[in-house]
């Protein structure tokens, strides 16, 4: 009994149990000798033995319980949690760089009186091509590799069809922009994606001239880059504008000498634009004798690459958080 009370560990208790109650334990051995006793003695000795066994078992049990409690208390002391501590901050996302630029431009154009319009990504041939003066056999259809869908519809290759929808819906005079996703059936490399973003703009009013166009384009570029950007204007051909221009900016990734983004030319085509072709106005029910306008199609994806110095277009849609978290 004293050994039970002074046991320091569970193992000490276990060895007491083995030595007394185990198969070769003292009490067990004594029990085996019972047969040698006189029959009248057996009852008395048996009772004594059983009493001793019971006492031992109870004492061992109590000792084990004491150990369990000590262990439990130790665990409660070491494993507690301070529920009043502030929780670790939740990880927060943020806007994609293209969304950021898109929203900035929407705010800018809204402040200049432009409506922000939306159009469908699945378009009809009419809106994507015909109404923009690109009839079926027109070679300009080959300029844009198109994803055709069953039933003759297509994934819009540019945001220009929203010009047509805007003219039909709002009528002249009209100022609108239409940002959105466009799709081209192209092989993908550092500067080409099958899915990218454009921002279409259009103004229809009386006596709109190239001077108006240039003024708006300069305002636009100044607001985007917050610095002087070297630009050049070249003649450009698009069936829906006449005259048409390509507004290029000097490549902001390499600063001129050439890199994969500017295809080693030092210039990046950013802003094709022009005065709206009278045929396009007429097809949308606007009298070109009374009204004219300008239009432009800004490459939002290219713009984001220029502004943030991204040299591979594939990163923008790649979904890699290590890339996105930098913005
Ligand atoms: N839609 C043309 C494209 O994606 C870009 C464009 C050119 C839009 C001239 C215009 C424009 O509004 O006037 O290639």
mmCIF file of C-alpha atoms and ligand atoms in Angstrom, residues 144 158 160 163 184 198 200 238 240-241 272-274 295-297, ligand 1:
data_model
loop_
_atom_site.group_PDB
_atom_site.id
_atom_site.type_symbol
_atom_site.label_atom_id
_atom_site.label_comp_id
_atom_site.label_asym_id
_atom_site.label_seq_id
_atom_site.Cartn_x
_atom_site.Cartn_y
_atom_site.Cartn_z
ATOM 1 C CA UNK A 144 -9.475 39.291 -87.375
ATOM 2 C CA UNK A 158 -13.740 43.708 -81.116
ATOM 3 C CA UNK A 160 -16.898 48.016 -82.226
ATOM 4 C CA UNK A 163 -20.962 51.397 -81.458
ATOM 5 C CA UNK A 184 -9.527 36.157 -81.505
ATOM 6 C CA UNK A 198 -10.720 46.738 -75.483
ATOM 7 C CA UNK A 200 -14.480 51.359 -77.656
ATOM 8 C CA UNK A 238 -10.511 50.193 -90.878
ATOM 9 C CA UNK A 240 -15.794 51.688 -90.382
ATOM 10 C CA UNK A 241 -13.763 54.912 -90.315
ATOM 11 C CA UNK A 272 -6.725 52.908 -83.732
ATOM 12 C CA UNK A 273 -9.249 55.606 -84.495
ATOM 13 C CA UNK A 274 -10.845 57.746 -87.164
ATOM 14 C CA UNK A 295 -14.521 56.485 -82.997
ATOM 15 C CA UNK A 296 -11.605 54.733 -81.378
ATOM 16 C CA UNK A 297 -10.804 51.255 -80.134
HETATM 17 N N1 LIG B 1 -12.196 47.443 -83.857
HETATM 18 C C1 LIG B 1 -10.839 47.619 -84.291
HETATM 19 C C2 LIG B 1 -10.017 46.371 -83.926
HETATM 20 O O1 LIG B 1 -10.304 45.780 -82.967
HETATM 21 C C3 LIG B 1 -10.200 48.793 -83.633
HETATM 22 C C4 LIG B 1 -10.790 50.100 -84.062
HETATM 23 C C5 LIG B 1 -10.225 50.806 -85.079
HETATM 24 C C6 LIG B 1 -11.880 50.638 -83.426
HETATM 25 C C7 LIG B 1 -10.697 52.049 -85.460
HETATM 26 C C8 LIG B 1 -12.393 51.869 -83.798
HETATM 27 C C9 LIG B 1 -11.777 52.573 -84.829
HETATM 28 O O2 LIG B 1 -13.447 52.423 -83.197
HETATM 29 O O3 LIG B 1 -12.259 53.771 -85.182
HETATM 30 O O4 LIG B 1 -9.093 46.071 -84.616
#
